[in-house]
Short mmCIF file of C-alpha atoms and ligand atoms in Angstrom, two decimals:
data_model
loop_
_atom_site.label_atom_id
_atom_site.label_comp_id
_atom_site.label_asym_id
_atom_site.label_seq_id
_atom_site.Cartn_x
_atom_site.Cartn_y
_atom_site.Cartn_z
CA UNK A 591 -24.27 -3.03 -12.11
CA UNK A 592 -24.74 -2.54 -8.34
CA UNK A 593 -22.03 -1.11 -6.95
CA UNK A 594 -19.74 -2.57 -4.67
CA UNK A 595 -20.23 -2.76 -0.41
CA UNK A 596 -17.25 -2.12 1.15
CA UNK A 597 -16.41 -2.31 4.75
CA UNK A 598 -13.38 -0.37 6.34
CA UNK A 599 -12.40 -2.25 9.81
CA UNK A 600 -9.91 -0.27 11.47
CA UNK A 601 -10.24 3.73 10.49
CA UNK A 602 -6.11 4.70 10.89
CA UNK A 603 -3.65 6.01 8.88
CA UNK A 604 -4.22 2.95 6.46
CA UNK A 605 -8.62 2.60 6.83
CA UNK A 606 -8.92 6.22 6.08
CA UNK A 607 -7.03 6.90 3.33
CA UNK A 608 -8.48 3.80 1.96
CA UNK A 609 -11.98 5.14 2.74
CA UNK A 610 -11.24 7.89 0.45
CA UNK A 611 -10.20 6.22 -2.46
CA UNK A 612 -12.81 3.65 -2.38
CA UNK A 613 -14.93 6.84 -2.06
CA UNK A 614 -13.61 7.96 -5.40
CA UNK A 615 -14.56 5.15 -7.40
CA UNK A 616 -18.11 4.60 -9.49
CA UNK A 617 -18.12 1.28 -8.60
CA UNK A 618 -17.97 0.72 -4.90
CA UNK A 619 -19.49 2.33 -2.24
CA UNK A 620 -17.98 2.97 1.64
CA UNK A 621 -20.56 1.35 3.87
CA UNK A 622 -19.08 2.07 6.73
CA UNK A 623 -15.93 2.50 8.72
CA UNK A 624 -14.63 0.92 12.24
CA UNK A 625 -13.40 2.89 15.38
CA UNK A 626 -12.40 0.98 18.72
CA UNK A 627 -13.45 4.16 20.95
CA UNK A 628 -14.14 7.63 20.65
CA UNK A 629 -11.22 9.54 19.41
CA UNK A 630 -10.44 12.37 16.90
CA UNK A 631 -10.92 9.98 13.94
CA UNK A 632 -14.44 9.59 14.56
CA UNK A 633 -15.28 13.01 13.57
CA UNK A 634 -13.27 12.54 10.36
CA UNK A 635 -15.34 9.58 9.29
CA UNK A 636 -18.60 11.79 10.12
CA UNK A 637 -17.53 14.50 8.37
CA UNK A 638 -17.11 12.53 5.37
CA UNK A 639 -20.58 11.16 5.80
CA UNK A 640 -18.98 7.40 5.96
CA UNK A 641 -21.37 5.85 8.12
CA UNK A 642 -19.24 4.86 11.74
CA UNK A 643 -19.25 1.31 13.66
CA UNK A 644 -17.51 0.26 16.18
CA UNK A 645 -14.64 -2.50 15.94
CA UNK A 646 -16.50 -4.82 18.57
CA UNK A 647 -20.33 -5.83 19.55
CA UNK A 648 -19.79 -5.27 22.75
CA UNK A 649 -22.90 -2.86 23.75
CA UNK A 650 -20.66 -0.94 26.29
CA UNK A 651 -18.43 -0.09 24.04
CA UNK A 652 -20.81 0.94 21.12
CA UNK A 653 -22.80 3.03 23.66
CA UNK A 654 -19.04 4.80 24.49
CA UNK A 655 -19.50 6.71 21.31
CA UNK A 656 -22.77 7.50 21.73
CA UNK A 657 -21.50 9.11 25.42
CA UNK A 658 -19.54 10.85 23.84
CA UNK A 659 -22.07 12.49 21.53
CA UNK A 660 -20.77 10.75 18.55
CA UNK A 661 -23.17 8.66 16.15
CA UNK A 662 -22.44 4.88 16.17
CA UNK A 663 -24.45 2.70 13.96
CA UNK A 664 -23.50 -0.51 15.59
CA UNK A 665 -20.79 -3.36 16.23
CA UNK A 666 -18.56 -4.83 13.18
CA UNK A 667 -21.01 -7.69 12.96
CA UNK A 668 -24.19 -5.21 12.17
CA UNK A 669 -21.60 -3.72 9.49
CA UNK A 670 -20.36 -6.81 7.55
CA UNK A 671 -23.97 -7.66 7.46
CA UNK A 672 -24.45 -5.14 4.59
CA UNK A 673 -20.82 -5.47 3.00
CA UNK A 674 -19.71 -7.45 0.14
CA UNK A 675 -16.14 -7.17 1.13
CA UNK A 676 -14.32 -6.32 4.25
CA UNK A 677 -10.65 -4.24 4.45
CA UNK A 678 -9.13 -4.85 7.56
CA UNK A 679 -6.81 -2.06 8.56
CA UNK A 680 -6.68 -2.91 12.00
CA UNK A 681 -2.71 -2.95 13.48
CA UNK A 682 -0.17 -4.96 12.06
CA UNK A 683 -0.96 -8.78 13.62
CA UNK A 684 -4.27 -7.62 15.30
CA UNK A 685 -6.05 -8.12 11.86
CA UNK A 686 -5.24 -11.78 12.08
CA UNK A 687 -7.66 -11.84 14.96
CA UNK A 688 -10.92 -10.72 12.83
CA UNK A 689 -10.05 -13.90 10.37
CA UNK A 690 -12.85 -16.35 11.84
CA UNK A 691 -15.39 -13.27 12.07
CA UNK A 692 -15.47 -12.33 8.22
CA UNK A 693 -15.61 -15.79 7.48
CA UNK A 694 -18.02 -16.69 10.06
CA UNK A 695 -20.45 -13.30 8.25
CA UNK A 696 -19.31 -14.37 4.72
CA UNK A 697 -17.48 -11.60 3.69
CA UNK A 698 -14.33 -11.60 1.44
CA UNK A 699 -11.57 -9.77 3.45
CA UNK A 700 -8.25 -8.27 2.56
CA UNK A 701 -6.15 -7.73 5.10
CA UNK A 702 -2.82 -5.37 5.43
CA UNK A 703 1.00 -6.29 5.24
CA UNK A 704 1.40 -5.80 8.65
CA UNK A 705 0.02 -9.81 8.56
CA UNK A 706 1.42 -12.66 8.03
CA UNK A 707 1.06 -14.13 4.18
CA UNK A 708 0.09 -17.71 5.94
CA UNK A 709 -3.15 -15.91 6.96
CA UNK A 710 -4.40 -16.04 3.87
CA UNK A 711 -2.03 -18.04 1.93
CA UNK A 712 -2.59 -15.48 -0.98
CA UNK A 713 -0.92 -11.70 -1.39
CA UNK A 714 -1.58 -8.98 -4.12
CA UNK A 715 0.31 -6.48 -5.54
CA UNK A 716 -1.95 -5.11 -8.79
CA UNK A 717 1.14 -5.68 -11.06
CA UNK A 718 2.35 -9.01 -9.92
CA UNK A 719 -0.93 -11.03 -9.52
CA UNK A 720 -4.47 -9.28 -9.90
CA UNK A 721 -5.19 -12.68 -12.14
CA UNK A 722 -4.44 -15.16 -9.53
CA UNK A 723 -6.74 -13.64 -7.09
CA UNK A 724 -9.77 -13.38 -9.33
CA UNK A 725 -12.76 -14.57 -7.35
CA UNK A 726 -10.73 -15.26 -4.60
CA UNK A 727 -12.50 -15.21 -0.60
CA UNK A 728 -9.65 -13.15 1.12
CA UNK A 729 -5.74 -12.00 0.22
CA UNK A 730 -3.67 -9.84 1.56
CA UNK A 731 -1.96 -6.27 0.33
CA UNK A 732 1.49 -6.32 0.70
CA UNK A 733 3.60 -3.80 2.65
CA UNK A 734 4.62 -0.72 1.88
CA UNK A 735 8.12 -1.77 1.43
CA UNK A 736 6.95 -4.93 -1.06
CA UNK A 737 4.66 -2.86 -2.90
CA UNK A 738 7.21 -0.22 -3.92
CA UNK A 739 9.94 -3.46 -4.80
CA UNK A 740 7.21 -4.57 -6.95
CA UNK A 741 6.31 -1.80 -8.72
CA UNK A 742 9.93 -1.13 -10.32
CA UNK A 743 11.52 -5.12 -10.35
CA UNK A 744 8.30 -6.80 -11.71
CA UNK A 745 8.19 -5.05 -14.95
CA UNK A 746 12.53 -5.45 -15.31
CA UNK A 747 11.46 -9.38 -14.46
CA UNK A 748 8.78 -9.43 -17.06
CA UNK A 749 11.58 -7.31 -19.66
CA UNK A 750 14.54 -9.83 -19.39
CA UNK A 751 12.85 -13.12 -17.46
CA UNK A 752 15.14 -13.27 -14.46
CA UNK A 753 16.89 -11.22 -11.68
CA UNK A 754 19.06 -11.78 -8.87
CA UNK A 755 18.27 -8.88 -6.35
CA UNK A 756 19.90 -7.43 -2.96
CA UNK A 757 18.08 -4.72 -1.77
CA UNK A 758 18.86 -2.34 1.54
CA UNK A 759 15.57 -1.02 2.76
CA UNK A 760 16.43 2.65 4.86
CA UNK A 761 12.89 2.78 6.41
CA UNK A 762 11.39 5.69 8.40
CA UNK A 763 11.49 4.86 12.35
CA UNK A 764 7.94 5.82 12.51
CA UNK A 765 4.53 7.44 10.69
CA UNK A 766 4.35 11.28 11.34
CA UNK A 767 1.23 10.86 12.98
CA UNK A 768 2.83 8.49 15.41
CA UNK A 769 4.41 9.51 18.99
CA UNK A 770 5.62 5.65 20.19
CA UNK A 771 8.48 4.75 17.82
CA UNK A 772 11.70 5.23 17.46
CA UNK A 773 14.72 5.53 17.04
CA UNK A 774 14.81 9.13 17.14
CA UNK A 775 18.79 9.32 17.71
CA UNK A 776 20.42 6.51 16.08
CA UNK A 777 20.53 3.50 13.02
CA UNK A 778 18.38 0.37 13.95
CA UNK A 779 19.33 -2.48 11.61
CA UNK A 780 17.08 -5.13 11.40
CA UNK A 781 19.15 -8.19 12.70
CA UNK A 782 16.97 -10.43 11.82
CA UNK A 783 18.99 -11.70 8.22
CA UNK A 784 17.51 -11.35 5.54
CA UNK A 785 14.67 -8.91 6.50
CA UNK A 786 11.52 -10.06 5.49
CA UNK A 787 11.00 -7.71 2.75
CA UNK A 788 12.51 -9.51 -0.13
CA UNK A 789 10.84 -12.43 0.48
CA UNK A 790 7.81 -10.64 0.61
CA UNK A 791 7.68 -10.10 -3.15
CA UNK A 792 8.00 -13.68 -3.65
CA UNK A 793 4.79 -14.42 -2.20
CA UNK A 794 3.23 -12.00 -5.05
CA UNK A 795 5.72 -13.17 -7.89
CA UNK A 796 8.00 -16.20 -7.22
CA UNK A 797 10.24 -16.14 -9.70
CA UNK A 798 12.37 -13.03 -8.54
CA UNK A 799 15.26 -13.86 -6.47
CA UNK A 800 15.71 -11.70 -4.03
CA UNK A 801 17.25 -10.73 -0.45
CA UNK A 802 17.09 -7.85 1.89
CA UNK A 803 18.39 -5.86 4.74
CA UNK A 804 16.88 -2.92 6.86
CA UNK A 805 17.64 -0.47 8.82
CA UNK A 806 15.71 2.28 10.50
CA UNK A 807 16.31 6.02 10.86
CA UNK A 808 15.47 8.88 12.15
CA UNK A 809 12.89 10.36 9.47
CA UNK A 810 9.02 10.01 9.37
CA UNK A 811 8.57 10.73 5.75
CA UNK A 812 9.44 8.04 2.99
CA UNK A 813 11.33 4.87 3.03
CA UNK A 814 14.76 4.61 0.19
CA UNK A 815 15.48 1.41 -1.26
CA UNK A 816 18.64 1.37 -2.39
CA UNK A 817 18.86 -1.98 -5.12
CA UNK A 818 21.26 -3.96 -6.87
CA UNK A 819 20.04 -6.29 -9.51
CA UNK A 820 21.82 -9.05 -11.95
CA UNK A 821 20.14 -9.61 -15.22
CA UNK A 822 20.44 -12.26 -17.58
CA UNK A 823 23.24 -12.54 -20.38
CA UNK A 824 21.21 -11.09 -23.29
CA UNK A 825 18.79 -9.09 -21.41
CA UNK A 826 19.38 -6.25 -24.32
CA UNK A 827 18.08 -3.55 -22.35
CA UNK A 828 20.43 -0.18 -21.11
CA UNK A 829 20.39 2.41 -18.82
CA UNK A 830 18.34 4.72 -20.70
CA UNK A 831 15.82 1.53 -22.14
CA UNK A 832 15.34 0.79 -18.28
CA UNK A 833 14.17 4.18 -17.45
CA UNK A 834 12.21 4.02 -20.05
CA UNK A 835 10.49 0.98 -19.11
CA UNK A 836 9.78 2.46 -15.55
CA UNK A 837 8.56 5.42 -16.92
CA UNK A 838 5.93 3.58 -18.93
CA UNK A 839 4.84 1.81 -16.00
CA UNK A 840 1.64 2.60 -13.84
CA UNK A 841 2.90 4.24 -10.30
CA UNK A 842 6.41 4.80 -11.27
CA UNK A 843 7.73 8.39 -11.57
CA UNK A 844 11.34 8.26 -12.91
CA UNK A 845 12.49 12.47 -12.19
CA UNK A 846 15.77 13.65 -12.27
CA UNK A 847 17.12 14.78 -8.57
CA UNK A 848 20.00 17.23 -9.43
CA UNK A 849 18.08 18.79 -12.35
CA UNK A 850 15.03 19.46 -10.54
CA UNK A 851 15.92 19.89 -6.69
CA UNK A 852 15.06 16.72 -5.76
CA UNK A 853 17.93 14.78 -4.04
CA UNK A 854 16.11 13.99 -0.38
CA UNK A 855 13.26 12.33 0.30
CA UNK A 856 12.49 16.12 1.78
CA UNK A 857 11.55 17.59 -1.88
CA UNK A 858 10.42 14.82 -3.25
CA UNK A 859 7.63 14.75 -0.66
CA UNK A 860 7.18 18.86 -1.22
CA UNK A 861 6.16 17.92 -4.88
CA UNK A 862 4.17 15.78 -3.78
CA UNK A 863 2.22 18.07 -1.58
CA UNK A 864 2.13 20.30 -4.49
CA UNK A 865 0.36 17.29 -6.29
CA UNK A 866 -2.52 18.51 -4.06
CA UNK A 867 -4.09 14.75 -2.82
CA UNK A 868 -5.06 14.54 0.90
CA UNK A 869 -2.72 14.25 3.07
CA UNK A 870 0.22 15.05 0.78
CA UNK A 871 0.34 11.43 -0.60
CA UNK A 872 2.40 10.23 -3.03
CA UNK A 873 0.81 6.49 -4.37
CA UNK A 874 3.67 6.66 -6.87
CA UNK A 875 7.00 5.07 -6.55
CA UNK A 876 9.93 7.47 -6.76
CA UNK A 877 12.76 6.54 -8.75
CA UNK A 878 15.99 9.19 -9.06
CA UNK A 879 16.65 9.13 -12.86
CA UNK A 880 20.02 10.16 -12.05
CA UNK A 881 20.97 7.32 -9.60
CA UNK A 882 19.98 4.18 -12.34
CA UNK A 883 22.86 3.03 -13.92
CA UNK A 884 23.25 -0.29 -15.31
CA UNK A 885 26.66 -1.49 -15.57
CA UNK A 886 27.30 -4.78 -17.57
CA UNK A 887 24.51 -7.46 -16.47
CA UNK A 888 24.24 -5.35 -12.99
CA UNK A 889 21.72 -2.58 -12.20
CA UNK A 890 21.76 -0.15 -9.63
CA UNK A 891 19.05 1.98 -8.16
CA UNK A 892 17.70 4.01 -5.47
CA UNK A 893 13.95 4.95 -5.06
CA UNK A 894 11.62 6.37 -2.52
CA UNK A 895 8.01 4.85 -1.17
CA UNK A 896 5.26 6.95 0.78
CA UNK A 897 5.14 4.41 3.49
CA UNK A 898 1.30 5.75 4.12
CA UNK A 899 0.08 5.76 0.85
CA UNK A 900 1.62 3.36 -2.16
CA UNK A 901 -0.94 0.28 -1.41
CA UNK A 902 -4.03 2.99 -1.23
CA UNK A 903 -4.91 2.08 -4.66
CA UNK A 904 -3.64 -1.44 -5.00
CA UNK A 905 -6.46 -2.20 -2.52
CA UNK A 906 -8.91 -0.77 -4.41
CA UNK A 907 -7.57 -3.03 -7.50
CA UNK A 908 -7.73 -5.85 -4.75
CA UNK A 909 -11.57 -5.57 -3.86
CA UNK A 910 -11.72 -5.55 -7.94
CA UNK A 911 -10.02 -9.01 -8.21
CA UNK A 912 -11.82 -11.17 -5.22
CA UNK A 913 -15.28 -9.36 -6.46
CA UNK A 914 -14.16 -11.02 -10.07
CA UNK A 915 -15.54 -7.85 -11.70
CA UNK A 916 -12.07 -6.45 -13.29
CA UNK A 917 -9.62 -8.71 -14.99
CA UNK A 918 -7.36 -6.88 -16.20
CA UNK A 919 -5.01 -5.64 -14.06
CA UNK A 920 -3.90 -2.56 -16.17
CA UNK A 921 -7.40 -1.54 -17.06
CA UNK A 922 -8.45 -1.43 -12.74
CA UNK A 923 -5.13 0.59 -11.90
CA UNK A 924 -6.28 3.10 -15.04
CA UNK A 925 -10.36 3.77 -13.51
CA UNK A 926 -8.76 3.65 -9.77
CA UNK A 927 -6.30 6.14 -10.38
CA UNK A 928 -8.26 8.25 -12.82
CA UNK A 929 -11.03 8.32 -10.22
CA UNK A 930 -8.70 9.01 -7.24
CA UNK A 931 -7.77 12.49 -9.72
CA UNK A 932 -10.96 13.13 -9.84
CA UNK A 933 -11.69 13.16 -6.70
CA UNK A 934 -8.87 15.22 -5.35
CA UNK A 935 -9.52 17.57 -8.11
CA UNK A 936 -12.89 18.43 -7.00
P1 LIG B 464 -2.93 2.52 12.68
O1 LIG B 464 -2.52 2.17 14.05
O2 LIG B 464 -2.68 3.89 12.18
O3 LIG B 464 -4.49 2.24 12.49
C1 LIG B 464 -5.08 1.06 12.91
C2 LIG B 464 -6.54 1.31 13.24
O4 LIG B 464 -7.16 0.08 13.60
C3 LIG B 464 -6.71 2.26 14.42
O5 LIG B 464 -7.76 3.18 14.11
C4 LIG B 464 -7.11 1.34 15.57
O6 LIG B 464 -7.91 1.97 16.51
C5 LIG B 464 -7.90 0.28 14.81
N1 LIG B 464 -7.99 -1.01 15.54
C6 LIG B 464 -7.39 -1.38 16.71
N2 LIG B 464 -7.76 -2.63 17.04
C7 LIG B 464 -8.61 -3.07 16.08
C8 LIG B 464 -9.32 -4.27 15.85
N3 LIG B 464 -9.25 -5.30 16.71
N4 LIG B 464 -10.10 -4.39 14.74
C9 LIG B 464 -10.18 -3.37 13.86
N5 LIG B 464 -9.52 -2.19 14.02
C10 LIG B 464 -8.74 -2.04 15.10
O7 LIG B 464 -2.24 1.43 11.76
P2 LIG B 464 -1.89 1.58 10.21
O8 LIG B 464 -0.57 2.24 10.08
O9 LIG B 464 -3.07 2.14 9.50
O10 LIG B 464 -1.65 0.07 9.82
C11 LIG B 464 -2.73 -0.77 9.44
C12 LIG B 464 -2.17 -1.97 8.66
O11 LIG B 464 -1.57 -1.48 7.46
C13 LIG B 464 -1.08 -2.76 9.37
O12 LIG B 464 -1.16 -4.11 8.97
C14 LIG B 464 0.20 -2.15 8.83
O13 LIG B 464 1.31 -3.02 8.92
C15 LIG B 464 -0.22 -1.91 7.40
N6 LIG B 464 0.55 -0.87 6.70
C16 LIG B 464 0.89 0.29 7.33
C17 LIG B 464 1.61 1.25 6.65
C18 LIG B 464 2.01 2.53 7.30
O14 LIG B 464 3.01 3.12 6.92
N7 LIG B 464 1.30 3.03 8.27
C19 LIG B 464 1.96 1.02 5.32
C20 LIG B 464 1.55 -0.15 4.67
C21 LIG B 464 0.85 -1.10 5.40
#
C-alpha cells in the first residue's frame, strides 16, 4: 500500500510535533511543512529533512526565505498538490481561513480545536468517534482540554451508559514557548458560563451531559481538571473498578501522587521528561490514583493534560479515519503509539 501524503500547514508548537509523529509511522509520509516567514522554525523543519513551503503563493513572500538563505519549495498550493491530506495547524480561528483552499485543491483537511466545530460540522477524538469519520473530507481534532475529558469520561460513559458531569478546567495562562499571554499575577475565570469545554465533548460523543468552568493561572506546564460525575443507579462499578477501567484504557496513566512524589503538575511533567519523547511530552492523560473516589452514584477526580501534546497522536488516528484505511479505532491508537516509541527510542 502506498503510503500516505501528508501536508503540515502551519509548523508551531502544534504542526511540528505533529510532523514528528506522522514521521514515525510506516504508513504516511510528511510531504512537507508550512512557514509564514523566515524564523527559527524553518531550520527545524530542514533539519528534519521535511521538505519546507511557505503558508501563501505570494512570490514575495516565498522568495523571503530564499533571502534569507533558507530552502523554500514553494506556496501551500504547490504543496497540497502532492498531499492526500492536509493538517492545518495554523492559529486558533486563522485555520478557518484555508477552508475554501483545501477544498478548492481537493484535499481532506483536519483542522485544530482552536476552530470552531461548525467549520466542519464533524470533530474527532480517537475514542469517541474514529467510526463516524471514516471516509470523511475534513473534521476537526478537538482541544486539548476536550481531548483529555474524553479520554477518562468516554470509557466511564461506555461502563455504566450515562453521566451527569461538572468539570472546573485550571488551564495554564500560556505555552512555555509563548511570551504574549497572561496572566502572569493573578486567576482569570472564564466568564463566559459554561466555558466551552464541556460542550466540546458533545460534539465527539453526545450523549454525555456535561458543563464546565475555567479559569486561568499562572503556570505554563499542564492544565488540571478537577471533575465531578453522577452515574446511574446500578452502575456496579467502585472506586478501585474505576481505576481499573482507566488504567486499561489507551492514553490514561492512573499513578499514585503521595506514593510516588507526584502531587503537582511540576513532577508529573519531570517523569515525563524522563519518558525521554521530544520535547518532554506527555500524550497521556494524568489521572492521581489517590484523588478518585467515588462516593455513592458520585465520582470525583482530578487529572492533568499536556496542553502541547495529548491530540499529537489522535491526529495521526484522524488522517487514518478520513483516508478510510483503519477502522478500528483501538487497533490505529496501538501502530500510532507503538511507532511514536519507536521513534523516540531510536
Ligand atoms: P502556534 O502559534 O504555536 O503555531 C501556529 C503556526 O501557524 C505558526 O508557525 C504560524 O506561523 C503559522 N501560521 C500563521 N498563519 C498561518 C496561516 N494563515 N496558515 C497556516 N499557518 C499559519 O499555534 P499552536 O499552539 O500550534 O496552535 C495551533 C492550533 O492547535 C490552534 O487551533 C490551537 O487552538 C490548537 N491547539 C493548541 C494547543 C496548544 O497548547 N498550543 C493544544 C491543542 C490545540
Amino acid at each position: 500500500m502506498n503510503a500516505i501524503n501528508v501536508a503540515i500547514n502551519g509548523y508551531g508548537t502544534i504542526g511540528k510535533r505533529v510532523a514528528d509523529a506522522v514521521d514515525a509511522q510506516e504508513d504516511m509520509e510528511v510531504v512537507g511543512v508550512t512557514k509564514t516567514a523566515p524564523s527559527f522554525g524553518c531550520n527545524l523543519a530542514i533539519r528534519k529533512g521535511f521538505p519546507l513551503y511557505c503558508t501563501s503563493d505570494d512570490p514575495k513572500r516565498i522568495s523571503a526565505f530564499e533571502k534569507a538563505g533558507i530552502e523554500c519549495q514553494g506556496g501551500l498550493s504547490d504543496l497540497l498538490s502532492i498531499a492526500d491530506v492536509v493538517v492545518d495547524c495554523s492559529p486558533g480561528k486563522v485555520g478557518a481561513e484555508n477552508l475554501d483552499k483545501y477544498k478548492d485543491a481537493g484535499v481532506k483537511h483536519i483542522f485544530q480545536g482552536g476552530e470552531e466545530h461548525s467549520l466542519t460540522g464533524l470533530s474527532y477524538t480517537s475514542c469517541a468517534n474514529h467510526y463516524e469519520n471514516l471516509g470523511a473530507d475534513g473534521t476537526r481534532v478537538v482541544s486539548c482540554n476536550t481531548t483529555g475529558l474524553s479520554r477518562t469520561l468516554i470509557p466511564l460513559f461506555e461502563a455504566c451508559g450515562s453521566l451527569k458531569v461538572e468539570c472546573t478546567m485550571i488551564r495554564r495562562a500560556a505555552d512555555p514557548g509563548d511570551s504574549k499571554k497572561g496572566p502572569i499575577n493573578a486567576i482569570k475565570p472564564v466568564l463566559k458560563i459554561p466555558s466551552h469545554h464541556g460542550s466540546d465533548v458533545m460534539t465527539v460523543k453526545s450523549g454525555i451531559e456535561i458543563n464546565s468552568l475555567a479559569v486561568a493561572v499562572p503556570t505554563t506546564i499542564m492544565h488540571v481538571h478537577a471533575i465531578v460525575a453522577d452515574l446511574p443507579d446500578n452502575h456496579g462499578l467502585t472506586t478501585e473498578s474505576i481505576v481499573e477501567l482507566w488504567r486499561e484504557t489507551p492514553r490514561v496513566i492512573v499513578m499514585l501522587g503521595e506514593g510516588n512524589r507526584l502531587t503537582t503538575t511540576a513532577e508529573v511533567m519531570e517523569m515525563a521528561r524522563d519518558m525521554g519523547r521530544k520535547w518532554g511530552d506527555l500524550h497521556e492523560i494524568f489521572v492521581w490514583e489517590d484523588g478518585v473516589k467515588l462516593v455513592g452514584n458520585r465520582l470525583y477526580y482530578f487529572q492533568a493534560i499536556h496542553q502541547e501534546s495529548d491530540v499529537i497522536p489522535e491526529n495521526v488516528d484522524c488522517i487514518r479515519a478520513l483516508m478510510g484505511t483503519e477502522h478500528d479505532w483501538r487497533s490505529s491508537v496501538a501502530n500510532t503509539d507503538a511507532a511514536i516509541s519507536r521513534y523516540y527510542s531510536l
